[in-house]
Amino acid sequence: MSSSQNKDYIAMWFQARKAFGIGDRMNVGLLNKTTDDINWFEFSHSKMDGLGGLTTILREHDYPCKDLPQIADKIAPSNWQQIKMLFAGSKSNVPKTIRWKTTFPDYAAINLADNDNSTQYSKSTQYSNDAPIVNTYFTKAETLEIKKLAKKHRVALNIYLFWALNRAVAEQLLASQQDYYWLYPVNLRGALPNTPETGNCSSGINVLLNNTIAPRDIQLQVKQQIKAKSHWQLWWQAHIGKIIGDQGVRRIYQYVSERQFYAGSFSFLGSWPLKDDNNPVINQDDMWVCCGIGTKNYPVSTGILLWHEQLSLGLKLHPYIAQDIQTTEGLMQCWKQHLLQGNLLTTEETPVSTCSNDGITDAVSAEATAQVVKLTKTKHSIKLAKATHSSKLKQVLLPKIQSSVQRVRTRLSAHWQKGQALFIRHKKVSIPLFIIGFTFISMTLLSVIRPQSQINPEINRFPSVRYMDVAFNDAVIPIFSRGIVAAKTQIKLNSEVTARVKSVADNFTAGGYFNAGDVLLSMDDEAYQLEVIKKKQAVDGALLHLAEAKAKAHVARSGLARKATSFARHIPQINDAKSRVKAAEADLRLANIKLERAVIKAPFSGRVKAVSVGRGQLVNSGEVIGEIYSLDKMHVRLPVADKYLTLLDLPFKVTAFTNDNNADVAVAGSRVERPQVTLSVRVNNKRYQWQGTITGTEGGLADNRLQYVIAEVLNDPDQPLYLQPGRFVTAEIAGREFEQVVIIPRLALRNDNKVWLLDAEQRLKIATVEVLHQGKEQVYIIGGLNAGDKLILTPLDVAVDGMKLNVISLDLDLDLESALHHVTEQIEVRS
């Protein structure tokens, strides 16, 4: 077997996608029904497809998984069959585009543009198609009901699942009535002799759907494409890597990914586990689930399988169309609703949207569908009338036509027989004459039917472009990051005494609020009160002893000489008595402190995070009784890449360093103005913002080789939503102010830091610019342009230096920002 036969050419496409920051990790998980926890296992699609990955992971869990599902084809079509299918298939005129209700920035394109060498990537790359997975499952009774609904409507179970998913996506995510494509994977096992059974043995077909298509139409289209072996055409197209290599595959993928957009990929892995006597014992609390990859070109990714006759659904939405998990959960709920209701779109019923939250959208959708049904009925009536009229014409005209043909045939038969006899008699002359005549007639026909050159009047065929005048301005570059909120002050409350808990405040519970000085917990202090009484008695005894010592000293000193010793004067005795008094008073003070600390008060205002004791519980000294945090100030760790640090004025800059020559020199810091930061979060389609400052940076780089800056934010009591620990926020940091910067739309920057300019003769001029920074929507240029240059904003399929152009200037009534936004929208739509 040759090395080319052993090579996985399907894997080349997934390796090529990694170069553009797109991961290929697929997920298979073991779900615990009692806790809804999922233990995820990941595998790379460049090594195996979904069926192979599921098989590999199940085998690691003692499932034999023999005799994997196979395709009906026993061998792959021959080369001659490939050529026949290539010319037999009809190409659809519907473009591979789709309009979503809402889209979000394509971080894969941003990461790719920021990467100095797009062909290099590492395992630490945070791929942009990472998104939360939502899984759900049905009971056996619900699964059986779904199968009955599929059978009722005379479609296979997978087609019924596909229809319900398409219906939910159309109602929840799509902008309007339209035609679009889905990728429908097809298993090729059984027809690929040189491919491992757990490798990439899957191809697919492109299924053309719309918002209101019925499941029978989906099944008919899938069957027609399978019969036409469209999946084999896609398989052979994917093996073009044999000819063009890795670099060619990467270029083709880049070209296709910018032009072809699908709704998603529908992946149904069938019924599991495979029948085998050696399978583990059935655990009713566990079941296996899965989900696919998902990219910007296939943003809806699914994973469906039957585990012991229980249906499970997996769904993942690419961040390009879903910014949070609530969108995915809403789509999953809508999918389940369609599966259990089975409200098919037929000509007898008007569809009613059951999942959309927008009443206006539902009304428009219902009205549009009613128009479609009405049009269908009208077309059916017209066809029926035409058929009836055609049958009447046949009954009247057919006998007349047949009699006329018979009369002509009778008249010509005699002449035909004479000519045939004459032709046979003079073969030597008639055959050459026939050949000459046939040649003359053929040449005449060819000259008549050949395409005639049409001379059209000369018209202006130059492409039309829009432009903007280049202007230099001072600019503050924003830096975007994300992080999790944490309280600036968060402490654990410890008991300083050993006692039994007597009472717990009502607000000293997880989530409770408190003010500074509030009593949170009281302990049984009877033992400490008794201890205070004992210490008071010790103080009184020490005072009595001091009085006795002073009296004895007074008596002893009356009869002593001047040179008597200090001991004879009772000075040490008095000092000892005074020390005893101080020691007794210290013991009393300590007893009072312990008595006071039997009551635990809040050191500041805030909120309770956790409580670990209860009433009647014995608490030892030093034991943790709870955890609290303040609400006034919050901290957020924000990761910032090295290339963005130069755009920031960090709060502290080192101005001196210690060295061997002057070891006594201290490191000094000069304080600078703190950068401002805006934190934002979106809740229920409403945006909330908080203003803060960057107070410092963490010491050294983190494990992911990023520098973390610390943002400090004051909670606004007037804000209806306040910051609390654990909330995920988006941050916009105000960078340094740069002078003499040109700001252009991001899509106006071409490959290799080039831009298109319009010269005085309205011709295209390609110029190389020096880029300071590339943001989400704008690019900041510091070199390569001059004030007054005309920057072309319109994308062109072909751009040649010096080509003639038509000019469409921007609307002067609009301000620059609005005009740029308008042009950017047009460019994005065209892209």
mmCIF file of N, CA and C in Angstrom, residues 191-303:
data_model
loop_
_atom_site.group_PDB
_atom_site.id
_atom_site.type_symbol
_atom_site.label_atom_id
_atom_site.label_comp_id
_atom_site.label_asym_id
_atom_site.label_seq_id
_atom_site.Cartn_x
_atom_site.Cartn_y
_atom_site.Cartn_z
ATOM 1 N N ALA A 191 -17.388 0.940 2.200
ATOM 2 C CA ALA A 191 -17.007 1.148 0.803
ATOM 3 C C ALA A 191 -15.604 1.719 0.671
ATOM 4 N N LEU A 192 -14.876 1.878 1.801
ATOM 5 C CA LEU A 192 -13.522 2.440 1.784
ATOM 6 C C LEU A 192 -12.565 1.383 2.325
ATOM 7 N N PRO A 193 -11.924 0.612 1.478
ATOM 8 C CA PRO A 193 -11.112 -0.524 1.955
ATOM 9 C C PRO A 193 -9.833 -0.100 2.660
ATOM 10 N N ASN A 194 -9.244 1.037 2.316
ATOM 11 C CA ASN A 194 -7.934 1.423 2.845
ATOM 12 C C ASN A 194 -8.007 2.460 3.952
ATOM 13 N N THR A 195 -9.183 2.653 4.545
ATOM 14 C CA THR A 195 -9.372 3.665 5.586
ATOM 15 C C THR A 195 -9.699 2.982 6.909
ATOM 16 N N PRO A 196 -9.042 3.363 8.014
ATOM 17 C CA PRO A 196 -9.360 2.751 9.324
ATOM 18 C C PRO A 196 -10.830 2.967 9.671
ATOM 19 N N GLU A 197 -11.405 1.986 10.369
ATOM 20 C CA GLU A 197 -12.837 2.070 10.669
ATOM 21 C C GLU A 197 -13.171 3.208 11.616
ATOM 22 N N THR A 198 -12.199 3.655 12.435
ATOM 23 C CA THR A 198 -12.457 4.781 13.333
ATOM 24 C C THR A 198 -11.862 6.078 12.805
ATOM 25 N N GLY A 199 -11.419 6.107 11.535
ATOM 26 C CA GLY A 199 -10.848 7.320 10.964
ATOM 27 C C GLY A 199 -11.921 8.234 10.401
ATOM 28 N N ASN A 200 -11.520 9.100 9.479
ATOM 29 C CA ASN A 200 -12.459 10.015 8.825
ATOM 30 C C ASN A 200 -13.092 9.299 7.638
ATOM 31 N N CYS A 201 -14.220 8.668 7.888
ATOM 32 C CA CYS A 201 -14.931 7.895 6.859
ATOM 33 C C CYS A 201 -16.274 8.528 6.539
ATOM 34 N N SER A 202 -16.412 9.806 6.709
ATOM 35 C CA SER A 202 -17.694 10.454 6.475
ATOM 36 C C SER A 202 -17.552 11.525 5.403
ATOM 37 N N SER A 203 -18.587 11.638 4.585
ATOM 38 C CA SER A 203 -18.701 12.716 3.606
ATOM 39 C C SER A 203 -19.990 13.462 3.918
ATOM 40 N N GLY A 204 -20.636 14.019 2.922
ATOM 41 C CA GLY A 204 -21.875 14.731 3.182
ATOM 42 C C GLY A 204 -22.528 15.215 1.915
ATOM 43 N N ILE A 205 -23.729 15.741 2.057
ATOM 44 C CA ILE A 205 -24.463 16.347 0.957
ATOM 45 C C ILE A 205 -24.964 17.707 1.418
ATOM 46 N N ASN A 206 -25.128 18.608 0.486
ATOM 47 C CA ASN A 206 -25.643 19.942 0.763
ATOM 48 C C ASN A 206 -27.143 19.956 0.500
ATOM 49 N N VAL A 207 -27.934 20.097 1.542
ATOM 50 C CA VAL A 207 -29.392 20.049 1.446
ATOM 51 C C VAL A 207 -29.922 21.477 1.424
ATOM 52 N N LEU A 208 -30.693 21.801 0.398
ATOM 53 C CA LEU A 208 -31.262 23.136 0.242
ATOM 54 C C LEU A 208 -32.627 23.188 0.923
ATOM 55 N N LEU A 209 -32.758 24.018 1.966
ATOM 56 C CA LEU A 209 -33.998 24.137 2.722
ATOM 57 C C LEU A 209 -34.453 25.588 2.722
ATOM 58 N N ASN A 210 -35.628 25.809 3.313
ATOM 59 C CA ASN A 210 -36.129 27.157 3.554
ATOM 60 C C ASN A 210 -36.843 27.182 4.891
ATOM 61 N N ASN A 211 -37.442 28.316 5.229
ATOM 62 C CA ASN A 211 -38.027 28.485 6.558
ATOM 63 C C ASN A 211 -39.266 27.624 6.775
ATOM 64 N N THR A 212 -39.967 27.239 5.713
ATOM 65 C CA THR A 212 -41.266 26.573 5.875
ATOM 66 C C THR A 212 -41.326 25.223 5.185
ATOM 67 N N ILE A 213 -40.209 24.604 4.887
ATOM 68 C CA ILE A 213 -40.206 23.345 4.163
ATOM 69 C C ILE A 213 -40.793 22.231 5.018
ATOM 70 N N ALA A 214 -41.480 21.282 4.371
ATOM 71 C CA ALA A 214 -42.103 20.160 5.056
ATOM 72 C C ALA A 214 -41.118 18.998 5.150
ATOM 73 N N PRO A 215 -41.291 18.094 6.129
ATOM 74 C CA PRO A 215 -40.340 16.985 6.284
ATOM 75 C C PRO A 215 -40.330 16.031 5.091
ATOM 76 N N ARG A 216 -41.490 15.840 4.429
ATOM 77 C CA ARG A 216 -41.492 14.941 3.256
ATOM 78 C C ARG A 216 -40.604 15.487 2.156
ATOM 79 N N ASP A 217 -40.586 16.815 1.984
ATOM 80 C CA ASP A 217 -39.731 17.416 0.960
ATOM 81 C C ASP A 217 -38.249 17.265 1.332
ATOM 82 N N ILE A 218 -37.942 17.361 2.627
ATOM 83 C CA ILE A 218 -36.550 17.145 3.053
ATOM 84 C C ILE A 218 -36.119 15.717 2.763
ATOM 85 N N GLN A 219 -36.979 14.752 3.089
ATOM 86 C CA GLN A 219 -36.631 13.349 2.858
ATOM 87 C C GLN A 219 -36.482 13.058 1.374
ATOM 88 N N LEU A 220 -37.347 13.634 0.537
ATOM 89 C CA LEU A 220 -37.243 13.419 -0.905
ATOM 90 C C LEU A 220 -35.930 13.975 -1.439
ATOM 91 N N GLN A 221 -35.537 15.158 -0.980
ATOM 92 C CA GLN A 221 -34.287 15.754 -1.457
ATOM 93 C C GLN A 221 -33.073 14.936 -1.017
ATOM 94 N N VAL A 222 -33.089 14.451 0.244
ATOM 95 C CA VAL A 222 -31.972 13.639 0.722
ATOM 96 C C VAL A 222 -31.864 12.349 -0.083
ATOM 97 N N LYS A 223 -33.000 11.692 -0.336
ATOM 98 C CA LYS A 223 -32.979 10.448 -1.115
ATOM 99 C C LYS A 223 -32.465 10.692 -2.531
ATOM 100 N N GLN A 224 -32.904 11.777 -3.160
ATOM 101 C CA GLN A 224 -32.459 12.070 -4.523
ATOM 102 C C GLN A 224 -30.953 12.296 -4.573
ATOM 103 N N GLN A 225 -30.420 13.017 -3.589
ATOM 104 C CA GLN A 225 -28.985 13.280 -3.592
ATOM 105 C C GLN A 225 -28.181 12.022 -3.275
ATOM 106 N N ILE A 226 -28.698 11.175 -2.384
ATOM 107 C CA ILE A 226 -28.010 9.915 -2.113
ATOM 108 C C ILE A 226 -28.030 9.030 -3.353
ATOM 109 N N LYS A 227 -29.172 8.989 -4.041
ATOM 110 C CA LYS A 227 -29.271 8.194 -5.264
ATOM 111 C C LYS A 227 -28.337 8.720 -6.338
ATOM 112 N N ALA A 228 -28.184 10.045 -6.423
ATOM 113 C CA ALA A 228 -27.275 10.635 -7.402
ATOM 114 C C ALA A 228 -25.812 10.578 -6.948
ATOM 115 N N LYS A 229 -25.582 10.012 -5.740
ATOM 116 C CA LYS A 229 -24.219 9.849 -5.191
ATOM 117 C C LYS A 229 -23.496 11.192 -5.056
ATOM 118 N N SER A 230 -24.240 12.199 -4.592
ATOM 119 C CA SER A 230 -23.621 13.507 -4.375
ATOM 120 C C SER A 230 -22.583 13.448 -3.259
ATOM 121 N N HIS A 231 -22.779 12.520 -2.302
ATOM 122 C CA HIS A 231 -21.817 12.415 -1.208
ATOM 123 C C HIS A 231 -20.461 11.932 -1.698
ATOM 124 N N TRP A 232 -20.461 11.119 -2.766
ATOM 125 C CA TRP A 232 -19.184 10.682 -3.328
ATOM 126 C C TRP A 232 -18.495 11.833 -4.059
ATOM 127 N N GLN A 233 -19.264 12.714 -4.676
ATOM 128 C CA GLN A 233 -18.648 13.881 -5.332
ATOM 129 C C GLN A 233 -17.931 14.757 -4.301
ATOM 130 N N LEU A 234 -18.587 14.990 -3.135
ATOM 131 C CA LEU A 234 -17.951 15.790 -2.094
ATOM 132 C C LEU A 234 -16.715 15.093 -1.540
ATOM 133 N N TRP A 235 -16.760 13.756 -1.455
ATOM 134 C CA TRP A 235 -15.620 12.981 -0.975
ATOM 135 C C TRP A 235 -14.424 13.143 -1.913
ATOM 136 N N TRP A 236 -14.665 13.065 -3.230
ATOM 137 C CA TRP A 236 -13.567 13.209 -4.193
ATOM 138 C C TRP A 236 -13.048 14.642 -4.208
ATOM 139 N N GLN A 237 -13.937 15.617 -4.063
ATOM 140 C CA GLN A 237 -13.482 17.004 -4.026
ATOM 141 C C GLN A 237 -12.581 17.256 -2.818
ATOM 142 N N ALA A 238 -12.905 16.611 -1.680
ATOM 143 C CA ALA A 238 -12.089 16.797 -0.484
ATOM 144 C C ALA A 238 -10.708 16.171 -0.633
ATOM 145 N N HIS A 239 -10.537 15.221 -1.588
ATOM 146 C CA HIS A 239 -9.245 14.565 -1.809
ATOM 147 C C HIS A 239 -8.382 15.301 -2.827
ATOM 148 N N ILE A 240 -8.712 16.561 -3.077
ATOM 149 C CA ILE A 240 -7.884 17.333 -4.015
ATOM 150 C C ILE A 240 -6.507 17.618 -3.413
ATOM 151 N N GLY A 241 -6.389 17.384 -2.096
ATOM 152 C CA GLY A 241 -5.091 17.563 -1.457
ATOM 153 C C GLY A 241 -4.015 16.644 -2.017
ATOM 154 N N LYS A 242 -4.405 15.545 -2.677
ATOM 155 C CA LYS A 242 -3.418 14.681 -3.327
ATOM 156 C C LYS A 242 -2.624 15.453 -4.375
ATOM 157 N N ILE A 243 -3.275 16.437 -4.992
ATOM 158 C CA ILE A 243 -2.663 17.145 -6.117
ATOM 159 C C ILE A 243 -2.046 18.456 -5.660
ATOM 160 N N ILE A 244 -2.770 19.216 -4.834
ATOM 161 C CA ILE A 244 -2.331 20.581 -4.538
ATOM 162 C C ILE A 244 -1.558 20.685 -3.228
ATOM 163 N N GLY A 245 -1.581 19.643 -2.376
ATOM 164 C CA GLY A 245 -0.814 19.671 -1.144
ATOM 165 C C GLY A 245 -1.433 20.538 -0.053
ATOM 166 N N ASP A 246 -0.721 20.622 1.090
ATOM 167 C CA ASP A 246 -1.246 21.350 2.260
ATOM 168 C C ASP A 246 -1.430 22.836 1.977
ATOM 169 N N GLN A 247 -0.474 23.448 1.285
ATOM 170 C CA GLN A 247 -0.570 24.880 1.008
ATOM 171 C C GLN A 247 -1.772 25.182 0.113
ATOM 172 N N GLY A 248 -1.990 24.333 -0.884
ATOM 173 C CA GLY A 248 -3.140 24.538 -1.769
ATOM 174 C C GLY A 248 -4.460 24.368 -1.044
ATOM 175 N N VAL A 249 -4.539 23.365 -0.153
ATOM 176 C CA VAL A 249 -5.766 23.161 0.633
ATOM 177 C C VAL A 249 -6.034 24.366 1.510
ATOM 178 N N ARG A 250 -4.973 24.932 2.096
ATOM 179 C CA ARG A 250 -5.143 26.105 2.963
ATOM 180 C C ARG A 250 -5.665 27.298 2.172
ATOM 181 N N ARG A 251 -5.155 27.473 0.961
ATOM 182 C CA ARG A 251 -5.621 28.600 0.156
ATOM 183 C C ARG A 251 -7.065 28.401 -0.288
ATOM 184 N N ILE A 252 -7.412 27.177 -0.675
ATOM 185 C CA ILE A 252 -8.798 26.914 -1.099
ATOM 186 C C ILE A 252 -9.748 27.115 0.073
ATOM 187 N N TYR A 253 -9.351 26.649 1.273
ATOM 188 C CA TYR A 253 -10.234 26.822 2.421
ATOM 189 C C TYR A 253 -10.443 28.303 2.735
ATOM 190 N N GLN A 254 -9.370 29.076 2.651
ATOM 191 C CA GLN A 254 -9.512 30.508 2.907
ATOM 192 C C GLN A 254 -10.458 31.145 1.901
ATOM 193 N N TYR A 255 -10.371 30.735 0.640
ATOM 194 C CA TYR A 255 -11.243 31.295 -0.393
ATOM 195 C C TYR A 255 -12.701 30.888 -0.149
ATOM 196 N N VAL A 256 -12.919 29.598 0.145
ATOM 197 C CA VAL A 256 -14.289 29.107 0.308
ATOM 198 C C VAL A 256 -14.921 29.660 1.586
ATOM 199 N N SER A 257 -14.124 29.752 2.666
ATOM 200 C CA SER A 257 -14.686 30.202 3.943
ATOM 201 C C SER A 257 -15.148 31.644 3.907
ATOM 202 N N GLU A 258 -14.690 32.409 2.946
ATOM 203 C CA GLU A 258 -15.121 33.798 2.830
ATOM 204 C C GLU A 258 -16.334 33.964 1.918
ATOM 205 N N ARG A 259 -16.800 32.847 1.315
ATOM 206 C CA ARG A 259 -17.878 32.972 0.326
ATOM 207 C C ARG A 259 -19.037 32.012 0.552
ATOM 208 N N GLN A 260 -18.833 30.913 1.238
ATOM 209 C CA GLN A 260 -19.891 29.920 1.417
ATOM 210 C C GLN A 260 -20.296 29.869 2.883
ATOM 211 N N PHE A 261 -21.591 30.070 3.131
ATOM 212 C CA PHE A 261 -22.111 30.093 4.490
ATOM 213 C C PHE A 261 -23.361 29.213 4.558
ATOM 214 N N TYR A 262 -23.388 28.293 5.502
ATOM 215 C CA TYR A 262 -24.482 27.360 5.687
ATOM 216 C C TYR A 262 -25.187 27.663 7.011
ATOM 217 N N ALA A 263 -26.368 27.052 7.170
ATOM 218 C CA ALA A 263 -27.050 27.181 8.458
ATOM 219 C C ALA A 263 -26.322 26.387 9.530
ATOM 220 N N GLY A 264 -25.823 25.210 9.169
ATOM 221 C CA GLY A 264 -25.116 24.396 10.141
ATOM 222 C C GLY A 264 -24.919 22.993 9.642
ATOM 223 N N SER A 265 -24.588 22.094 10.575
ATOM 224 C CA SER A 265 -24.330 20.692 10.267
ATOM 225 C C SER A 265 -25.230 19.838 11.137
ATOM 226 N N PHE A 266 -25.974 18.912 10.495
ATOM 227 C CA PHE A 266 -26.883 18.014 11.217
ATOM 228 C C PHE A 266 -26.202 16.659 11.340
ATOM 229 N N SER A 267 -25.923 16.230 12.567
ATOM 230 C CA SER A 267 -25.166 15.001 12.802
ATOM 231 C C SER A 267 -25.993 14.056 13.665
ATOM 232 N N PHE A 268 -26.451 12.934 13.067
ATOM 233 C CA PHE A 268 -27.213 11.904 13.764
ATOM 234 C C PHE A 268 -26.397 10.619 13.735
ATOM 235 N N LEU A 269 -25.965 10.140 14.910
ATOM 236 C CA LEU A 269 -25.060 8.989 14.992
ATOM 237 C C LEU A 269 -25.769 7.661 15.157
ATOM 238 N N GLY A 270 -27.108 7.631 15.186
ATOM 239 C CA GLY A 270 -27.840 6.375 15.214
ATOM 240 C C GLY A 270 -28.073 5.854 16.625
ATOM 241 N N SER A 271 -28.360 4.537 16.702
ATOM 242 C CA SER A 271 -28.736 3.893 17.957
ATOM 243 C C SER A 271 -27.524 3.199 18.572
ATOM 244 N N TRP A 272 -27.301 3.438 19.884
ATOM 245 C CA TRP A 272 -26.161 2.893 20.619
ATOM 246 C C TRP A 272 -26.626 2.392 21.976
ATOM 247 N N PRO A 273 -25.849 1.486 22.630
ATOM 248 C CA PRO A 273 -24.651 0.826 22.107
ATOM 249 C C PRO A 273 -25.004 -0.254 21.098
ATOM 250 N N LEU A 274 -24.023 -0.648 20.299
ATOM 251 C CA LEU A 274 -24.244 -1.722 19.336
ATOM 252 C C LEU A 274 -24.487 -3.028 20.091
ATOM 253 N N LYS A 275 -25.339 -3.882 19.532
ATOM 254 C CA LYS A 275 -25.712 -5.119 20.218
ATOM 255 C C LYS A 275 -24.499 -6.029 20.374
ATOM 256 N N ASP A 276 -24.230 -6.435 21.603
ATOM 257 C CA ASP A 276 -23.108 -7.326 21.896
ATOM 258 C C ASP A 276 -23.318 -7.907 23.285
ATOM 259 N N ASP A 277 -23.065 -9.200 23.421
ATOM 260 C CA ASP A 277 -23.250 -9.860 24.716
ATOM 261 C C ASP A 277 -22.226 -9.410 25.752
ATOM 262 N N ASN A 278 -21.135 -8.833 25.281
ATOM 263 C CA ASN A 278 -20.076 -8.414 26.201
ATOM 264 C C ASN A 278 -20.206 -6.964 26.650
ATOM 265 N N ASN A 279 -21.310 -6.300 26.329
ATOM 266 C CA ASN A 279 -21.514 -4.924 26.776
ATOM 267 C C ASN A 279 -21.640 -4.864 28.294
ATOM 268 N N PRO A 280 -21.202 -3.772 28.921
ATOM 269 C CA PRO A 280 -21.370 -3.642 30.381
ATOM 270 C C PRO A 280 -22.845 -3.646 30.781
ATOM 271 N N VAL A 281 -23.061 -3.854 32.069
ATOM 272 C CA VAL A 281 -24.428 -3.857 32.596
ATOM 273 C C VAL A 281 -25.038 -2.472 32.424
ATOM 274 N N ILE A 282 -26.310 -2.437 32.053
ATOM 275 C CA ILE A 282 -26.991 -1.167 31.805
ATOM 276 C C ILE A 282 -27.124 -0.387 33.114
ATOM 277 N N ASN A 283 -26.682 0.868 33.058
ATOM 278 C CA ASN A 283 -26.844 1.781 34.194
ATOM 279 C C ASN A 283 -27.918 2.802 33.820
ATOM 280 N N GLN A 284 -29.054 2.723 34.500
ATOM 281 C CA GLN A 284 -30.176 3.582 34.158
ATOM 282 C C GLN A 284 -29.911 5.052 34.444
ATOM 283 N N ASP A 285 -28.907 5.356 35.280
ATOM 284 C CA ASP A 285 -28.619 6.748 35.631
ATOM 285 C C ASP A 285 -27.654 7.416 34.666
ATOM 286 N N ASP A 286 -27.052 6.658 33.744
ATOM 287 C CA ASP A 286 -26.057 7.208 32.827
ATOM 288 C C ASP A 286 -26.517 7.075 31.388
ATOM 289 N N MET A 287 -26.117 8.026 30.580
ATOM 290 C CA MET A 287 -26.314 7.927 29.139
ATOM 291 C C MET A 287 -25.254 8.793 28.450
ATOM 292 N N TRP A 288 -24.931 8.442 27.209
ATOM 293 C CA TRP A 288 -23.892 9.137 26.459
ATOM 294 C C TRP A 288 -24.519 10.191 25.561
ATOM 295 N N VAL A 289 -23.836 11.348 25.477
ATOM 296 C CA VAL A 289 -24.278 12.462 24.633
ATOM 297 C C VAL A 289 -23.088 12.933 23.818
ATOM 298 N N CYS A 290 -23.351 13.777 22.835
ATOM 299 C CA CYS A 290 -22.265 14.242 21.965
ATOM 300 C C CYS A 290 -22.631 15.584 21.351
ATOM 301 N N CYS A 291 -21.642 16.222 20.709
ATOM 302 C CA CYS A 291 -21.863 17.465 19.972
ATOM 303 C C CYS A 291 -20.681 17.683 19.043
ATOM 304 N N GLY A 292 -20.952 18.355 17.893
ATOM 305 C CA GLY A 292 -19.935 18.579 16.870
ATOM 306 C C GLY A 292 -19.102 19.820 17.125
ATOM 307 N N ILE A 293 -18.434 20.296 16.045
ATOM 308 C CA ILE A 293 -17.454 21.378 16.178
ATOM 309 C C ILE A 293 -18.139 22.734 16.091
ATOM 310 N N GLY A 294 -18.591 23.083 14.884
ATOM 311 C CA GLY A 294 -19.182 24.398 14.663
ATOM 312 C C GLY A 294 -18.164 25.431 14.272
ATOM 313 N N THR A 295 -18.406 26.132 13.141
ATOM 314 C CA THR A 295 -17.570 27.233 12.698
ATOM 315 C C THR A 295 -18.471 28.379 12.274
ATOM 316 N N LYS A 296 -17.862 29.487 11.876
ATOM 317 C CA LYS A 296 -18.655 30.623 11.397
ATOM 318 C C LYS A 296 -19.420 30.247 10.139
ATOM 319 N N ASN A 297 -18.872 29.352 9.296
ATOM 320 C CA ASN A 297 -19.549 28.938 8.075
ATOM 321 C C ASN A 297 -20.615 27.885 8.350
ATOM 322 N N TYR A 298 -20.514 27.165 9.473
ATOM 323 C CA TYR A 298 -21.516 26.195 9.898
ATOM 324 C C TYR A 298 -21.836 26.484 11.368
ATOM 325 N N PRO A 299 -22.514 27.599 11.672
ATOM 326 C CA PRO A 299 -22.606 28.041 13.072
ATOM 327 C C PRO A 299 -23.494 27.174 13.961
ATOM 328 N N VAL A 300 -24.453 26.434 13.390
ATOM 329 C CA VAL A 300 -25.312 25.571 14.202
ATOM 330 C C VAL A 300 -24.735 24.163 14.141
ATOM 331 N N SER A 301 -24.235 23.667 15.264
ATOM 332 C CA SER A 301 -23.607 22.346 15.328
ATOM 333 C C SER A 301 -24.416 21.466 16.265
ATOM 334 N N THR A 302 -24.616 20.196 15.868
ATOM 335 C CA THR A 302 -25.472 19.302 16.635
ATOM 336 C C THR A 302 -24.763 17.977 16.882
ATOM 337 N N GLY A 303 -25.336 17.204 17.785
ATOM 338 C CA GLY A 303 -24.909 15.837 18.048
ATOM 339 C C GLY A 303 -26.096 15.067 18.592
#
